[in-house]
Every structure is written in structure tokens, then in C-alpha cells.
GROMACS .gro file of C-alpha atoms in nm:
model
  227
    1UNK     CA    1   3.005  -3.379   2.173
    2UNK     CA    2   2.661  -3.237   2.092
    3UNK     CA    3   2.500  -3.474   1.798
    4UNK     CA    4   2.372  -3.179   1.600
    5UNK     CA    5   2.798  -3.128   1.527
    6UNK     CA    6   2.801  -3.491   1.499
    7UNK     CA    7   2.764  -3.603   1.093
    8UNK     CA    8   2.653  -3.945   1.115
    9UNK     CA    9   2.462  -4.128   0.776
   10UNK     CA   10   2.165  -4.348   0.847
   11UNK     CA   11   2.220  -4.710   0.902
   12UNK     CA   12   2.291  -4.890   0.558
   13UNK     CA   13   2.342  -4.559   0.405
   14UNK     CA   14   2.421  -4.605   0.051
   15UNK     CA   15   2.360  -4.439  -0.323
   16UNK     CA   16   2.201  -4.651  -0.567
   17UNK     CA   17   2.224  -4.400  -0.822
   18UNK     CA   18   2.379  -4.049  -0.853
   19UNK     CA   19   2.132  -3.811  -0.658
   20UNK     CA   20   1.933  -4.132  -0.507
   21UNK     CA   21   2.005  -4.256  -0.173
   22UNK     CA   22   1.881  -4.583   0.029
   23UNK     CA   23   1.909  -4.655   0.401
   24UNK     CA   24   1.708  -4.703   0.712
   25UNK     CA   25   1.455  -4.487   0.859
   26UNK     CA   26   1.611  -4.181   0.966
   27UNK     CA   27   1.663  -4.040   1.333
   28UNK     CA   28   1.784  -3.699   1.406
   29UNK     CA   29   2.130  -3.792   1.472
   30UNK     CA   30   2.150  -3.849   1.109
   31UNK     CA   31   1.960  -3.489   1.057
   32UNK     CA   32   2.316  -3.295   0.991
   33UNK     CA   33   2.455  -3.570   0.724
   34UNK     CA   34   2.119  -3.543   0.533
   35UNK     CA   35   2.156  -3.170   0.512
   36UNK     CA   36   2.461  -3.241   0.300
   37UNK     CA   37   2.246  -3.390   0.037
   38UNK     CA   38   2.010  -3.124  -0.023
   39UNK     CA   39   1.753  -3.355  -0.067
   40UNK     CA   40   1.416  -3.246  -0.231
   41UNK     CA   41   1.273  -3.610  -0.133
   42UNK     CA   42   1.199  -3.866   0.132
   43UNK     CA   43   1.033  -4.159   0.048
   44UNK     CA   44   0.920  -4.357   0.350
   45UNK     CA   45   0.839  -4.772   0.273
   46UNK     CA   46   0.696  -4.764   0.600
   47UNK     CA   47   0.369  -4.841   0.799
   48UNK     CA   48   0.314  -4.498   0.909
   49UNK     CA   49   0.440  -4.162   0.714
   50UNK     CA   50   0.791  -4.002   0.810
   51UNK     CA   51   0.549  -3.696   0.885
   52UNK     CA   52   0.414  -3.884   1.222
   53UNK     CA   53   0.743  -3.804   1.352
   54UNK     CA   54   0.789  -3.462   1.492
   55UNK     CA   55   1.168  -3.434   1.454
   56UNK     CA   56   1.198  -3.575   1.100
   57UNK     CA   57   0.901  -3.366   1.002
   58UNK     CA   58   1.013  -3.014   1.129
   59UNK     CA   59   1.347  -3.103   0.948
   60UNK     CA   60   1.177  -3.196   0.620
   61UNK     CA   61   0.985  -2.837   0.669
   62UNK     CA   62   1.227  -2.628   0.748
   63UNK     CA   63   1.414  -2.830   0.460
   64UNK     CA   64   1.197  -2.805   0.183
   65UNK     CA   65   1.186  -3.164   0.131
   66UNK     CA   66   0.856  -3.325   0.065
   67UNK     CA   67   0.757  -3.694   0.223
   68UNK     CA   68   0.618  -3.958  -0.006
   69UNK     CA   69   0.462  -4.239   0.184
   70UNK     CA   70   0.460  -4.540  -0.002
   71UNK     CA   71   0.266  -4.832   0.274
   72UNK     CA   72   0.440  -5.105   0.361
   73UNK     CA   73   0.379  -5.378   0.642
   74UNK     CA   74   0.596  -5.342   0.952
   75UNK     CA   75   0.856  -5.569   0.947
   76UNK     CA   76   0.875  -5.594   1.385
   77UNK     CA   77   0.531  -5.631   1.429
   78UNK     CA   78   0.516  -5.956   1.158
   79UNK     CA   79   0.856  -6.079   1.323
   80UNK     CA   80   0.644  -6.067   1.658
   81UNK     CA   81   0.366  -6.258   1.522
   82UNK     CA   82   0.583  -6.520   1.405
   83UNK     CA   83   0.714  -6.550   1.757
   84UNK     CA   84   0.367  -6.579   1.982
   85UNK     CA   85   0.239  -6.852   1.675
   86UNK     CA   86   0.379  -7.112   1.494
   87UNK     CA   87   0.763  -6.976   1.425
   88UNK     CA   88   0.835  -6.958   1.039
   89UNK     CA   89   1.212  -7.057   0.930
   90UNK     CA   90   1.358  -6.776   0.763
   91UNK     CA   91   1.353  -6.958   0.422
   92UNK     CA   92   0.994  -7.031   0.421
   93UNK     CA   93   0.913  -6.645   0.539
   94UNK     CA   94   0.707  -6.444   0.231
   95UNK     CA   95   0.768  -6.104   0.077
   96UNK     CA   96   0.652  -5.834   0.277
   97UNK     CA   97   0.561  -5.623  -0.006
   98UNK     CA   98   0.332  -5.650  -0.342
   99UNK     CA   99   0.470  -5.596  -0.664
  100UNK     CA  100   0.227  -5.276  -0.633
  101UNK     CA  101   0.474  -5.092  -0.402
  102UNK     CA  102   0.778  -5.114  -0.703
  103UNK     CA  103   0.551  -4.956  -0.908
  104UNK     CA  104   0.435  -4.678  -0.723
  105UNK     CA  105   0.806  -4.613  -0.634
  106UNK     CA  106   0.916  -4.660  -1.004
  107UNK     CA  107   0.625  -4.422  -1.125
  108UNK     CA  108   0.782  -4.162  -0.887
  109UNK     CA  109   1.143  -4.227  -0.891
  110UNK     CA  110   1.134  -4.193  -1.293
  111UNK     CA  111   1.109  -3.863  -1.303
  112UNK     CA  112   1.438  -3.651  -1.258
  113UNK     CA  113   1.256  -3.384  -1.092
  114UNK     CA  114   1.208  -3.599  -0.793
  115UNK     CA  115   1.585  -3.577  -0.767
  116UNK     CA  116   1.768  -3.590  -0.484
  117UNK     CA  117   1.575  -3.830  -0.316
  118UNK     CA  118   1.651  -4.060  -0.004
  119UNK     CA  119   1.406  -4.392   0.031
  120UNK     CA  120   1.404  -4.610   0.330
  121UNK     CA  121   1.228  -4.803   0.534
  122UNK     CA  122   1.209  -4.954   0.870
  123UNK     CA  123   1.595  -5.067   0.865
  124UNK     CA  124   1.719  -5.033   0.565
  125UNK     CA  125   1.718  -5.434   0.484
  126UNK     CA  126   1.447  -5.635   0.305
  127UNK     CA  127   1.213  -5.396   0.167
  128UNK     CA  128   1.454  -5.104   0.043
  129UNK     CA  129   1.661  -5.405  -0.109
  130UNK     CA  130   1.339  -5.579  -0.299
  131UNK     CA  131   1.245  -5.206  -0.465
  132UNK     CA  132   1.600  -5.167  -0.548
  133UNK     CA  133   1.630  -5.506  -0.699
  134UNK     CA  134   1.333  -5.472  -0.878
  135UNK     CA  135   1.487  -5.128  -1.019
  136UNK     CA  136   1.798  -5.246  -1.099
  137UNK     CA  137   1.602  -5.464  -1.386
  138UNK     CA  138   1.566  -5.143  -1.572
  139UNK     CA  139   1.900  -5.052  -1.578
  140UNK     CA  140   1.988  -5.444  -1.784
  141UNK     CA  141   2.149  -5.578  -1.437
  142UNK     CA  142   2.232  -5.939  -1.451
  143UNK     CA  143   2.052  -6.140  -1.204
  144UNK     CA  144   2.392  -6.224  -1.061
  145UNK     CA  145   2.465  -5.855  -0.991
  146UNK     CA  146   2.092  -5.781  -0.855
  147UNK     CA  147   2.134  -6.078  -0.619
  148UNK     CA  148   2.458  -5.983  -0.505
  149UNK     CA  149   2.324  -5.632  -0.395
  150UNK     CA  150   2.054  -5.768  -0.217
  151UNK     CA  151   2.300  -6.020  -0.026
  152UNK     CA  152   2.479  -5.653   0.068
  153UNK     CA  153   2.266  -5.519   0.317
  154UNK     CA  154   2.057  -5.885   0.407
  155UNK     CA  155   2.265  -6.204   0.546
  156UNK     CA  156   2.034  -6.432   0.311
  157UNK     CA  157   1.769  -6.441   0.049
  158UNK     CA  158   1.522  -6.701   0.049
  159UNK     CA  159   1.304  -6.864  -0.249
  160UNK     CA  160   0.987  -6.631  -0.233
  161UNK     CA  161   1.240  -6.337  -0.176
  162UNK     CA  162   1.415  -6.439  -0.551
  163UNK     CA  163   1.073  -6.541  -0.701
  164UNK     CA  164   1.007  -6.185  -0.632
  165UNK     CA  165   1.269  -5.992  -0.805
  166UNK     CA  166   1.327  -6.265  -1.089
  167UNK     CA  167   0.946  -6.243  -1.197
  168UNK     CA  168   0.906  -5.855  -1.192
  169UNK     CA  169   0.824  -5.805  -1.516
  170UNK     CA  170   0.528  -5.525  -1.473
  171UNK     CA  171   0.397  -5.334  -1.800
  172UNK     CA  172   0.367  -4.987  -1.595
  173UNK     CA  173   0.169  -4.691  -1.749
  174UNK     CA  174   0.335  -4.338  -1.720
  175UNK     CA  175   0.086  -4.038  -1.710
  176UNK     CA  176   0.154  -3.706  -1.664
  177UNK     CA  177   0.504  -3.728  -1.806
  178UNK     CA  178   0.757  -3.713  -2.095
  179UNK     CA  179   0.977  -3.923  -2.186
  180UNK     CA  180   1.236  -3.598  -2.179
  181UNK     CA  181   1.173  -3.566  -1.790
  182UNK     CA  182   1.329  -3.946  -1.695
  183UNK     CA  183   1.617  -4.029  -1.543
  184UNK     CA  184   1.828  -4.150  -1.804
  185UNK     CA  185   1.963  -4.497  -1.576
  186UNK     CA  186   1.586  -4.661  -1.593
  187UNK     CA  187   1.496  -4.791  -1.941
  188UNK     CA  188   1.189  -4.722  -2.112
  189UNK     CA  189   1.071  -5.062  -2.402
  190UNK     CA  190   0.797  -4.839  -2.527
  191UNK     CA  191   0.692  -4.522  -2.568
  192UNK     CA  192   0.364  -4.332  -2.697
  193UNK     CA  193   0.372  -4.063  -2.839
  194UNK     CA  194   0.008  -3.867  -2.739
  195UNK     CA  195  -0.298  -3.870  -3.048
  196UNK     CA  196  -0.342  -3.620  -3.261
  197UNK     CA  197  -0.680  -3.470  -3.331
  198UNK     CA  198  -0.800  -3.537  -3.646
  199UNK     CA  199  -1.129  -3.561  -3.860
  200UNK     CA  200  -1.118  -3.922  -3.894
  201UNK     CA  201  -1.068  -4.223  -3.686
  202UNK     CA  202  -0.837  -4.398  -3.952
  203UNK     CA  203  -0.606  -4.012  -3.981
  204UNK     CA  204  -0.615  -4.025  -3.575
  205UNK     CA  205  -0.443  -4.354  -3.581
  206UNK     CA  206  -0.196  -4.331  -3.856
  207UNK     CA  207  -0.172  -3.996  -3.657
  208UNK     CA  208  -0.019  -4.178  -3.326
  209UNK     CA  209   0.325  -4.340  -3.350
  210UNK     CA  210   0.504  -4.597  -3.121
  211UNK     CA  211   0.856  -4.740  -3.038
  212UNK     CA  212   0.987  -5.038  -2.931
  213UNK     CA  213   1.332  -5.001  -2.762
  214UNK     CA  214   1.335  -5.354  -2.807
  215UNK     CA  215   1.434  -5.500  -2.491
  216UNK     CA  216   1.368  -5.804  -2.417
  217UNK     CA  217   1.062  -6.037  -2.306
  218UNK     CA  218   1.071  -6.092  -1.906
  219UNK     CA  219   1.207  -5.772  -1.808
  220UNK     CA  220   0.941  -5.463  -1.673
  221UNK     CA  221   0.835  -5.198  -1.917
  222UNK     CA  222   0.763  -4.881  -1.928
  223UNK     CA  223   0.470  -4.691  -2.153
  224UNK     CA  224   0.503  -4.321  -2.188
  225UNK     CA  225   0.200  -4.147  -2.362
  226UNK     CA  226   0.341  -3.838  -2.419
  227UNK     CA  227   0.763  -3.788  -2.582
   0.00000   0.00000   0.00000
């Protein structure tokens, strides 16, 4: 059977949220299931960008979908390491990733015109599950539920791996956006509402107003500047 006829998802395909897909890095075997989504999106947690690969980048052309390239490590090449040195037991191994890559996919993944969007990287596994994790915290999952999730699509989860998702608690700054525009699954504890011109510096800050959504200490926030 010819594969182009052949509908099959990427490895660990699943949706985290409607109109937001996770799985591994796509091949072009999975090129006729991802049509079905009508994806606008493809956000690559990779070393290199989707776009070095001439299949997946035709597609996305011919598609319409733009590729977001967020950098991440390569998985293989650290696993290699490991081997030709001094080999790390799995529950000693650190997080791949800084808390810096979340936030770049949270500032992006916010905004419903981003929508439908597929994120993967190298296999699906650790990284895709740590950003997703990390999201899930501003949606008021239990650490129970996160951590069950993440035990989904990785046989284990070690100290620095927890550590990781249980202290994401980032204060991230939204530019460039209103509150109107975000998906309505990730929470928002404050929100600024932009300054108003005024004569005086005391009338230009009674002019500015806040809220507090109120939810509580240890979880990430978000601070709009504009409602």
C-alpha cells in the first residue's frame, strides 16, 4: 500500500487540549494524518528547526503552517555521551531543558490564534511531557494528575525531573497581547490593564488598574498589560 494512502499519527500522538496536539517529531508517513488537523502550527522542541527537513518543510509550505523552533538539547547525542563517559543512572540524569523553554512555549501557546498547533520533539517523551506538565499548572491540575501524565508517555520520572515541574512557578510577562485573545484553559493571576495618558504622574497612576485572579502562591503567573 503506498504510505501517502496510509493515515498513520506520529508516535505518542495525543491532544492535550482541544486544537493542541503533542507527539514525536514528525516523518512523512505521518504527513496524510496531519492534514486532517488543519494545523496552522508546528512547534519543534528540537536541536535543529523542522524547516532543515526537506519533506516536513515542503509539507508545512504547501500547508500553510508556520514552524516555531523553540531549542532544545538533543536527547541521543547526551544519551551517547553518557555512554563513552562515566554512565549516569537514570535517576540521577538532569532536565534537559531550562525553565526558559516553558516560557517561550507558554508565551506562544497562549494565544488562540496560534490554534491548531502540533508541538513535539525528538520522540515525543521527556521534553514534550516537562512543557506539558509545566502547562498543565495553569489549568489548577493536581500534582497527582500532572505526574500521572508524565508517567503516560515516560516509564519513570526521577527527582530533578519532579523538582522541575513542582517548582515552576515563573511570573511571565505578556506583550503584544490581550487578555481577550487567550485560550481560555491557561489561567491568567494578574492582569494590567495598559496606562492612560494623563497630565500628571499621580492621574496616570490612579489612571492604571490591576486584578488579582487570586490564585494561589507557588503556581506560574501570568501579567497581561493590555485587557
Amino acid at each position: 500500500m503506498n504510505q501517502h494512502n496510509t493515515v498513520v499519527a506520529p508516535l505518542l500522538f495525543s491532544t492535550v487540549q482541544p486544537r493542541l496536539y503533542r507527539g514525536s517529531y514528525p516523518r512523512e508517513i505521518n504527513i496524510p494524518f496531519l492534514k486532517t488537523l488543519n494545523l496552522q502550527y508546528i512547534v519543534s522542541l528540537t536541536p535543529e528547526p523542522l524547516s532543515t527537513d526537506p519533506i516536513m518543510a515542503r509539507f508545512c509550505e504547501e500547508s500553510g503552517i508556520e514552524m516555531v523552533h523553540v531549542l532544545c538539547q538533543d536527547e541521543k547525542k547526551v544519551k551517547k555521551k553518557e555512554k563513552n563517559s562515566v554512565k549516569v543512572k537514570r535517576k540521577k540524569k538532569p532536565v534537559p531543558i531550562e525553565y526558559t523553554v516553558v516560557e517561550q512555549c507558554v508565551k506562544f501557546l497562549i494565544d488562540k490564534k496560534h490554534y491548531p498547533c502540533y508541538i513535539h520533539c525528538s520522540n515525543g517523551e521527556l521534553i514534550t511531557s516537562l512543557v506539558v506538565a509545566c502547562l498543565r499548572k495553569f489549568s489548577y491540575w493536581s500534582t497527582v494528575s500532572i505526574l500521572n501524565e508524565f508517567l503516560v508517555y515516560n516509564s519513570s520520572i526521577n527527582i530533578h525531573e519532579r523538582n522541575f515541574i513542582e517548582h515552576f512557578n515563573s511570573e511571565i510577562e505578556i506583550d503584544n497581547m490581550k487578555l481577550i485573545d487567550k485560550v481560555p484553559w491557561i489561567s491568567a493571576q494578574y492582569t494590567y490593564e495598559n496606562k492612560k495618558n494623563s497630565g500628571t504622574e499621580a492621574k496616570d497612576d490612579a489612571s492604571s488598574s490591576r486584578i488579582n485572579s487570586g490564585i494561589p502562591n507557588g503556581l506560574p503567573k501570568l501579567k497581561f498589560h493590555s485587557l
